[in-house]
PDB file of C-alpha atoms in Angstrom:
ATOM      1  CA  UNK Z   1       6.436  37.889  26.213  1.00  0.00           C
ATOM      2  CA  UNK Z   2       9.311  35.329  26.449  1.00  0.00           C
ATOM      3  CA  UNK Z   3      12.218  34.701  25.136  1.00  0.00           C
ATOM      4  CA  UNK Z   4      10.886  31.469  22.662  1.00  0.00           C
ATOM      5  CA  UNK Z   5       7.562  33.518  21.896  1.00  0.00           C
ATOM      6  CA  UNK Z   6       9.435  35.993  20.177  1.00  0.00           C
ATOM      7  CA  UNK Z   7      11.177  32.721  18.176  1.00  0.00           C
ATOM      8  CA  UNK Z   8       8.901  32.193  15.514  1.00  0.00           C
ATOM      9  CA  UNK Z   9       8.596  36.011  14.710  1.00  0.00           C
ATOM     10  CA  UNK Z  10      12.203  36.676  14.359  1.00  0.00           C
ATOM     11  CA  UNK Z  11      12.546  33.133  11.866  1.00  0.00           C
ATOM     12  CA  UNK Z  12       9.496  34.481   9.708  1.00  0.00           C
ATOM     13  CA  UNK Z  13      11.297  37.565   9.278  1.00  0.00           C
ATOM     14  CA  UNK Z  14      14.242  35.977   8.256  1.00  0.00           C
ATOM     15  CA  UNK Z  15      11.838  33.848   5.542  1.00  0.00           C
ATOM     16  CA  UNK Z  16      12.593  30.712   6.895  1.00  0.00           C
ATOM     17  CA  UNK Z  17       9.553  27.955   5.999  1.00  0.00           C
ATOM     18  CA  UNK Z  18       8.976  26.886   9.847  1.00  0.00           C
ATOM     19  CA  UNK Z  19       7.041  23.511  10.636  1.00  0.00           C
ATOM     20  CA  UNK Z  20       5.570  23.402  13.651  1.00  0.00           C
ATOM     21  CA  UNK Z  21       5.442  20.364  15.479  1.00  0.00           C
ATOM     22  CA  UNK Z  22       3.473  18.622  18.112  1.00  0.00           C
ATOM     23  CA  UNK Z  23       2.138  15.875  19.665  1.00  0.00           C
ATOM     24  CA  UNK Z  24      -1.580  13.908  21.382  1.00  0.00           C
ATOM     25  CA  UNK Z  25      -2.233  10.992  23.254  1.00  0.00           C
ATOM     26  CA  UNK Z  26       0.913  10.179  25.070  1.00  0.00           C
ATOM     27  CA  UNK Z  27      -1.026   9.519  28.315  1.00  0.00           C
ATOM     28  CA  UNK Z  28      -3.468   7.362  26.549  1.00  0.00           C
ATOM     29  CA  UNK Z  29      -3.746   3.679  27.359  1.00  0.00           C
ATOM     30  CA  UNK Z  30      -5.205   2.921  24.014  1.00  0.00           C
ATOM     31  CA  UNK Z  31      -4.152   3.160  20.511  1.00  0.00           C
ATOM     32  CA  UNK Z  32      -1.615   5.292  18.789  1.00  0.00           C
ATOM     33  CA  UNK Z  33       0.230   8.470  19.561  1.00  0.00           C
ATOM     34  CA  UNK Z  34      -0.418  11.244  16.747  1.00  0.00           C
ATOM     35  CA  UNK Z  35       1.797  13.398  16.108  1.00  0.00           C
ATOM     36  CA  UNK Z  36       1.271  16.779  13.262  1.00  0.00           C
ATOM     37  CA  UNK Z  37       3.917  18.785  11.066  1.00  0.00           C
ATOM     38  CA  UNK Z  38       2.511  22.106  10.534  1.00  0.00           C
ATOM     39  CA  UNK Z  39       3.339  24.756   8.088  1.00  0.00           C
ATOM     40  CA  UNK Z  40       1.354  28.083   7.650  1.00  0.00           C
ATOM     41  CA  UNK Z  41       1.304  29.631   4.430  1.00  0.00           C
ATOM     42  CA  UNK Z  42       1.151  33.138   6.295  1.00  0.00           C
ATOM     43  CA  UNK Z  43       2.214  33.617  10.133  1.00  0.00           C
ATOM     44  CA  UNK Z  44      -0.047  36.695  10.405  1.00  0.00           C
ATOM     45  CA  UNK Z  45      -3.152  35.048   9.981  1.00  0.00           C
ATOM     46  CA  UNK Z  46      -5.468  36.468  12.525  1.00  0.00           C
ATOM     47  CA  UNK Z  47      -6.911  32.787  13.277  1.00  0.00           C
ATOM     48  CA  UNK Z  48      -6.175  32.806  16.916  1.00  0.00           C
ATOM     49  CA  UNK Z  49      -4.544  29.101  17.652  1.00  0.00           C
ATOM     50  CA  UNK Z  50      -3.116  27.810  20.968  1.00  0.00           C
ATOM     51  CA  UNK Z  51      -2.783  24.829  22.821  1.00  0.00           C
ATOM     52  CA  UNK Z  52      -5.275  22.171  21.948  1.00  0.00           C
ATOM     53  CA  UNK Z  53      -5.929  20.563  25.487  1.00  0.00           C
ATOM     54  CA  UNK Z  54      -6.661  24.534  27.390  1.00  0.00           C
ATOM     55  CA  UNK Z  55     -10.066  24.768  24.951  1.00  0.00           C
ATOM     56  CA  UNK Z  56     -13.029  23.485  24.831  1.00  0.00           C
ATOM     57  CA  UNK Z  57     -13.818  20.227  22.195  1.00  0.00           C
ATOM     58  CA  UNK Z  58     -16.696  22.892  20.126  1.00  0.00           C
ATOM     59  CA  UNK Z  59     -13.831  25.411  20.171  1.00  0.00           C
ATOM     60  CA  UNK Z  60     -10.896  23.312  19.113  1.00  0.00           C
ATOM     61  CA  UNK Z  61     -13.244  21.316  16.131  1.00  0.00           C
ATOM     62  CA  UNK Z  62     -13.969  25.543  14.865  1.00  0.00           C
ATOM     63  CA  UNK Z  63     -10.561  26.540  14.689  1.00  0.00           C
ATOM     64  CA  UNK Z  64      -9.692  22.876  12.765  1.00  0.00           C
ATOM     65  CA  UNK Z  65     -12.015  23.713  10.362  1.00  0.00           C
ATOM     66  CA  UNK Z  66     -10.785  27.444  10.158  1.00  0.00           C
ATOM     67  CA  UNK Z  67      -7.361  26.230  10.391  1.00  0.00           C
ATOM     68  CA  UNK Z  68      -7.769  23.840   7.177  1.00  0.00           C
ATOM     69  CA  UNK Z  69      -9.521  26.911   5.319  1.00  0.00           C
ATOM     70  CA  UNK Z  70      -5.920  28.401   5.376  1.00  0.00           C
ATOM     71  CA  UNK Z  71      -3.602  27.590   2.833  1.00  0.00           C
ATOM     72  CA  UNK Z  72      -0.995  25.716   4.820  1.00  0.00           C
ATOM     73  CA  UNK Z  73       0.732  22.618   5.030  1.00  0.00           C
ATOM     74  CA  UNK Z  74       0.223  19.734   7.049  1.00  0.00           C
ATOM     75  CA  UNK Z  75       1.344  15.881   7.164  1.00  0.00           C
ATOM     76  CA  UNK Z  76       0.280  13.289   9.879  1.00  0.00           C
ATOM     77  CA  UNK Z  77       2.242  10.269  11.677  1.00  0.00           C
ATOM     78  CA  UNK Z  78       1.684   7.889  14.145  1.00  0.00           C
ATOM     79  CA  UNK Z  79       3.338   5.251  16.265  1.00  0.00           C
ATOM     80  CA  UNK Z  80       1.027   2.546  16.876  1.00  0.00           C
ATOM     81  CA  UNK Z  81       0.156   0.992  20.566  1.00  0.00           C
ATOM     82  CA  UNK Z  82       2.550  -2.158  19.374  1.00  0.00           C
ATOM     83  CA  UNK Z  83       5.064   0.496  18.570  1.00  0.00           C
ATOM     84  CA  UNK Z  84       4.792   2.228  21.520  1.00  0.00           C
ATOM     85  CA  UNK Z  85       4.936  -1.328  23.199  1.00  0.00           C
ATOM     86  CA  UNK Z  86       8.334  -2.061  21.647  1.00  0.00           C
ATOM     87  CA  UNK Z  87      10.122   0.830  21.888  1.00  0.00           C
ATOM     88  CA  UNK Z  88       8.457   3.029  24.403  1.00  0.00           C
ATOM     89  CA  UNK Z  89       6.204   5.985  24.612  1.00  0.00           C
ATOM     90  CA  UNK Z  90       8.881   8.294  24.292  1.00  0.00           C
ATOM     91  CA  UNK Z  91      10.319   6.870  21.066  1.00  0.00           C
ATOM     92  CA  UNK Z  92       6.980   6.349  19.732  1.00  0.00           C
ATOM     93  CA  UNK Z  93       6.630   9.645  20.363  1.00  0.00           C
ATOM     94  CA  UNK Z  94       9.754  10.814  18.491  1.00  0.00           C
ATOM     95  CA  UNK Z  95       8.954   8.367  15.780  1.00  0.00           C
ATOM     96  CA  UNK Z  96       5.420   9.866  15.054  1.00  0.00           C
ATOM     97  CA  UNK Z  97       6.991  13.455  15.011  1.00  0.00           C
ATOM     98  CA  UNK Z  98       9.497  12.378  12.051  1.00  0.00           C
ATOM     99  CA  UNK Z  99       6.971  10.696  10.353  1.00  0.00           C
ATOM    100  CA  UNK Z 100       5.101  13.714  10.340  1.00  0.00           C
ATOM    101  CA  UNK Z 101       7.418  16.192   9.273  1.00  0.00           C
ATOM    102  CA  UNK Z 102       8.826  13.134   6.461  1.00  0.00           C
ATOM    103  CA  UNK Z 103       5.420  13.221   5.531  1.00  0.00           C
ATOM    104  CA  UNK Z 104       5.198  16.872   4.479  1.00  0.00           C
ATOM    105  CA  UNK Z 105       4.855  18.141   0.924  1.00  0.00           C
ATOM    106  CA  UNK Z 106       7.470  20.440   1.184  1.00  0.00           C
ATOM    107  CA  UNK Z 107      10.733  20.826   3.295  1.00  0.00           C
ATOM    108  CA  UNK Z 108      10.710  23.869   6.085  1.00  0.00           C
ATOM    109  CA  UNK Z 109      14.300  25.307   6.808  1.00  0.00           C
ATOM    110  CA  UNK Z 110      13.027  24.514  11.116  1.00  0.00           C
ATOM    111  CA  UNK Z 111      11.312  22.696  12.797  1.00  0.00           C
ATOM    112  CA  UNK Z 112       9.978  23.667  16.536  1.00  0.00           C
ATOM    113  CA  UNK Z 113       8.552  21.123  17.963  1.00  0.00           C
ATOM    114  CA  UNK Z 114       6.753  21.489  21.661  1.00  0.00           C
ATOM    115  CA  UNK Z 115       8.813  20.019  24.326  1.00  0.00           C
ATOM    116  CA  UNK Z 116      11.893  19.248  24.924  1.00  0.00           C
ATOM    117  CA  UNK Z 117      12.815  16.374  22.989  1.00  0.00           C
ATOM    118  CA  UNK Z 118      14.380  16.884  19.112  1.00  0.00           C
ATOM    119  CA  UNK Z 119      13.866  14.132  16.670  1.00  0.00           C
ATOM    120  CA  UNK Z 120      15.942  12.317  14.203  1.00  0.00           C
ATOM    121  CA  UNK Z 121      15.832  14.894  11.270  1.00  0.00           C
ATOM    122  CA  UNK Z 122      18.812  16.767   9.019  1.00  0.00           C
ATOM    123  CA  UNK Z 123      16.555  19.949   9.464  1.00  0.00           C
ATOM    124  CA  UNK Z 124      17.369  22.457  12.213  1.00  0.00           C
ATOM    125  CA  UNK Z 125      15.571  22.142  15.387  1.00  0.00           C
ATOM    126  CA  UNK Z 126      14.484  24.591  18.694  1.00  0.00           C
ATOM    127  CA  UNK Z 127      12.131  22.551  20.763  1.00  0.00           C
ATOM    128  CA  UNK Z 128       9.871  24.752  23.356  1.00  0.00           C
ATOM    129  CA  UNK Z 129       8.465  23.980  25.938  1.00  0.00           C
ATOM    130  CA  UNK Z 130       4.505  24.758  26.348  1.00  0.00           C
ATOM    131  CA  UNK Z 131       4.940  25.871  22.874  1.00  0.00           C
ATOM    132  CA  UNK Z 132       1.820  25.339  21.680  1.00  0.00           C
ATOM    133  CA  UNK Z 133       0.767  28.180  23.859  1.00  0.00           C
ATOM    134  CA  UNK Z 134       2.989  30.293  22.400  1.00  0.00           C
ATOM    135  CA  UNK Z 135       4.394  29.230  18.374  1.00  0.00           C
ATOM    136  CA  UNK Z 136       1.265  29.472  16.297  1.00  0.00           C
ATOM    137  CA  UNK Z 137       2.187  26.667  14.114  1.00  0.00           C
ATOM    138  CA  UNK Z 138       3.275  24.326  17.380  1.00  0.00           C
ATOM    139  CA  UNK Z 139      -0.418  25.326  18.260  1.00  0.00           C
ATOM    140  CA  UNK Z 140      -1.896  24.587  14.888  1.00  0.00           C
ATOM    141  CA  UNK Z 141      -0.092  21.266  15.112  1.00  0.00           C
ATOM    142  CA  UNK Z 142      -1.668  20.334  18.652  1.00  0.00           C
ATOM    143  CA  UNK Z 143      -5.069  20.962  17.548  1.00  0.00           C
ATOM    144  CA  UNK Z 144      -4.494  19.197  13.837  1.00  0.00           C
ATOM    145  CA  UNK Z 145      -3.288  16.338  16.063  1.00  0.00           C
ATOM    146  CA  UNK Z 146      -6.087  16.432  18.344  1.00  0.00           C
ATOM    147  CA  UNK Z 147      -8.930  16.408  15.992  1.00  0.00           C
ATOM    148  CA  UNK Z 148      -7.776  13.779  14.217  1.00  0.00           C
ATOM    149  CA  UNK Z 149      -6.616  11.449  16.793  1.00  0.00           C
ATOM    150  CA  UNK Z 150     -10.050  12.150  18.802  1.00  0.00           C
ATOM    151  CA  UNK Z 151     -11.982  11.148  16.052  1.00  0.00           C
ATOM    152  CA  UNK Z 152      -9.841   7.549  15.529  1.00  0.00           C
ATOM    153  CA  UNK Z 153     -10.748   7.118  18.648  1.00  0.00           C
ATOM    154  CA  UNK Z 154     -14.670   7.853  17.918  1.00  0.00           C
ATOM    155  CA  UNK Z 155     -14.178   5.093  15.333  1.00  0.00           C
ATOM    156  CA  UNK Z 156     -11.996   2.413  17.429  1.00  0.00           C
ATOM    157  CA  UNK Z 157     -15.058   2.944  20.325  1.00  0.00           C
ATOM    158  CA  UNK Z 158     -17.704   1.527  17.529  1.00  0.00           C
ATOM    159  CA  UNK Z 159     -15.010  -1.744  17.619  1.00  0.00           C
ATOM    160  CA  UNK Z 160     -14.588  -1.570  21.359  1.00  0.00           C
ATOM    161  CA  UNK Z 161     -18.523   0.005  22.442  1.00  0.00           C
ATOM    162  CA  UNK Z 162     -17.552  -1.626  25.784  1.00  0.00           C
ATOM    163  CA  UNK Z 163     -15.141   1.019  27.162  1.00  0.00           C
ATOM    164  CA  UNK Z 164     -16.317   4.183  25.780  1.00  0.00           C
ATOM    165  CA  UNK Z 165     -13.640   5.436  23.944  1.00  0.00           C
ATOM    166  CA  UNK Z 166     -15.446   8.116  22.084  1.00  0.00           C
ATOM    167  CA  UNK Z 167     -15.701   9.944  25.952  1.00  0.00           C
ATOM    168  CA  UNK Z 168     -12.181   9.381  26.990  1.00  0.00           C
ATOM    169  CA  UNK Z 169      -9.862   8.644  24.175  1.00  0.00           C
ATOM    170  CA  UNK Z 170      -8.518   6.110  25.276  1.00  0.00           C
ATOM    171  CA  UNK Z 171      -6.698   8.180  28.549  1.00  0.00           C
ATOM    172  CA  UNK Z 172      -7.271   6.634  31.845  1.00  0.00           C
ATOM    173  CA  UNK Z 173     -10.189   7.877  33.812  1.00  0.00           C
ATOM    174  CA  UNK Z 174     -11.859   6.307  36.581  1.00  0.00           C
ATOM    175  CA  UNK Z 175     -14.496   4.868  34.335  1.00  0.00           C
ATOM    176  CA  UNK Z 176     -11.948   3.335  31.668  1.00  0.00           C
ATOM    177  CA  UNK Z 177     -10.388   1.607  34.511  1.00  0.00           C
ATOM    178  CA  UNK Z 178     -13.265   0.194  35.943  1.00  0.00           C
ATOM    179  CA  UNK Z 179     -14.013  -1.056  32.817  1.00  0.00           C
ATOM    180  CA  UNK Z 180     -10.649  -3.071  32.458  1.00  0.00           C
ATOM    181  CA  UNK Z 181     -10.816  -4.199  35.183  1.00  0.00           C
ATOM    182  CA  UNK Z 182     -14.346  -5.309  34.306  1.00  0.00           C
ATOM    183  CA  UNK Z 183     -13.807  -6.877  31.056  1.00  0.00           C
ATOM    184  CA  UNK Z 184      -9.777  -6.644  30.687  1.00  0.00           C
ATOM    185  CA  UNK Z 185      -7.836  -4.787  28.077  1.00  0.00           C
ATOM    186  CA  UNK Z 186      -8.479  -4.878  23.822  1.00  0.00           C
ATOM    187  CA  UNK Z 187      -5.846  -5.926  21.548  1.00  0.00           C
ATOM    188  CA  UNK Z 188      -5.664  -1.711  21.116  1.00  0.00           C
ATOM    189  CA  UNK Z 189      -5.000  -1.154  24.634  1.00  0.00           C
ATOM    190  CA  UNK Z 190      -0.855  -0.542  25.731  1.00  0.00           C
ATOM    191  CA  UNK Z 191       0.578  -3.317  27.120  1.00  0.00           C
ATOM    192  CA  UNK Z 192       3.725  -1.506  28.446  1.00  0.00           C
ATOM    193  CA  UNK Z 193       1.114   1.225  30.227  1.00  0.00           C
ATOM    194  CA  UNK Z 194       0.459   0.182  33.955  1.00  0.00           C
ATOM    195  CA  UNK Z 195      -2.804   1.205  35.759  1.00  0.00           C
ATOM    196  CA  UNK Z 196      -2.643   2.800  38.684  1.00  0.00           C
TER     197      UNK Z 196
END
C-alpha cells in the first residue's frame, strides 16, 4: 500500500467530505473532455471501484449502475472541442474539473483529483497520480465520467454514422483515421489535435 492510498482513509477518519475527481477523453480527437466530482455518502461501501479504462465496457456500465444505487454525490462538466481548441487540452481539462466540482450539491472540505494537475478552486487539493486505482471516489469519478461521455459519443455517432464513433469515442484508431482522411474531419472533431 502507498503512501497516497492510505490518503483517503486517514481524511475520512478525520470526517472531512472528500470529492473525488477525475477525468475521460483527453486523447480523443472528437468532442468534449468530461470531467466528474464525486462524493460517496459512505467510504466503506464494499462496491469495489477502480480505474475506468483497466475494465471491461460490461464491467464498468455494472458498477455505474451500482455506483448510482449508492447515496452519493456527483456533478458533471465539460470543456467542449472549441474549448479545448482555444485554450488547450490541458486547460480544457482543468476547466471541466472545476466545473464539475462547481457543479456539486454540496461543498467537500478536499478535493483529490487524479493526476498531477490542481485546478482553480478555494477548496484544498492533493492530486494523485494513477489515483483512480487507488482513491475510491477518484475511481468512482473515472467510471461516472466514462459512462457518460461514452454514451455522448453513442449519440454524436447517429450525427456523424460515417466515422463510427460509438466503437472508438472519438480516440484515434487506425480506422478513425482512415476515415478522415477519407471524408475529412466534422465540425466535432479537434482542430488543435494533429494526426499522426
Amino acid at each position: 500500500m502507498t503512501q497516497d492510498s492510505k490518503v483517503e482513509e486517514e481524511l475520512s477518519a478525520k470526517n472531512l467530505v472528500i470529492a473525488g475527481v477525475d477525468e475521460v477523453g483527453r486523447g480523443s480527437l472528437v468532442g468534449p473532455v468530461v470531467a466528474c466530482a464525486f462524493i460517496f455518502d459512505n467510504l466503506k461501501t464494499s462496491i469495489k471501484v477502480c480505474d475506468s479504462k483497466s475494465i471491461s465496457k460490461i464491467k464498468r456500465i455494472r458498477l455505474f449502475y451500482e455506483i448510482l444505487q449508492t447515496n452519493s454525490l456527483f456533478s458533471l462538466g465539460l470543456a467542449s472541442h472549441k474549448e479545448i481548441d482555444q485554450i488547450n487540452i490541458l486547460n480544457a481539462t482543468k476547466l471541466a474539473m472545476k466545473r464539475a466540482v462547481e457543479g456539486l450539491s454540496s461543498k467537500p472540505d478536499i478535493l483529490l483529483i487524479d493526476g498531477n494537475n490542481k485546478i482553480k478552486s478555494d477548496i484544498n487539493q492533493k492530486c494523485i497520480i494513477k489515483g483512480d486505482a487507488i482513491c475510491k471516489s477518484i475511481g468512482a469519478a473515472s467510471i461516472v465520467a466514462k459512462v457518460s461521455r461514452d454514451s455522448l459519443m453513442n449519440k454524436l455517432s447517429s450525427l456523424f454514422p460515417l466515422y463510427e464513433l460509438n466503437t472508438n469515442k472519438g480516440y484515434g484508431t487506425k480506422k478513425h483515421k482512415k476515415l478522415i482522411s477519407k471524408y475529412g474531419i466534422t465540425p466535432i472533431h479537434r482542430k488543435s489535435f494533429k494526426l499522426r
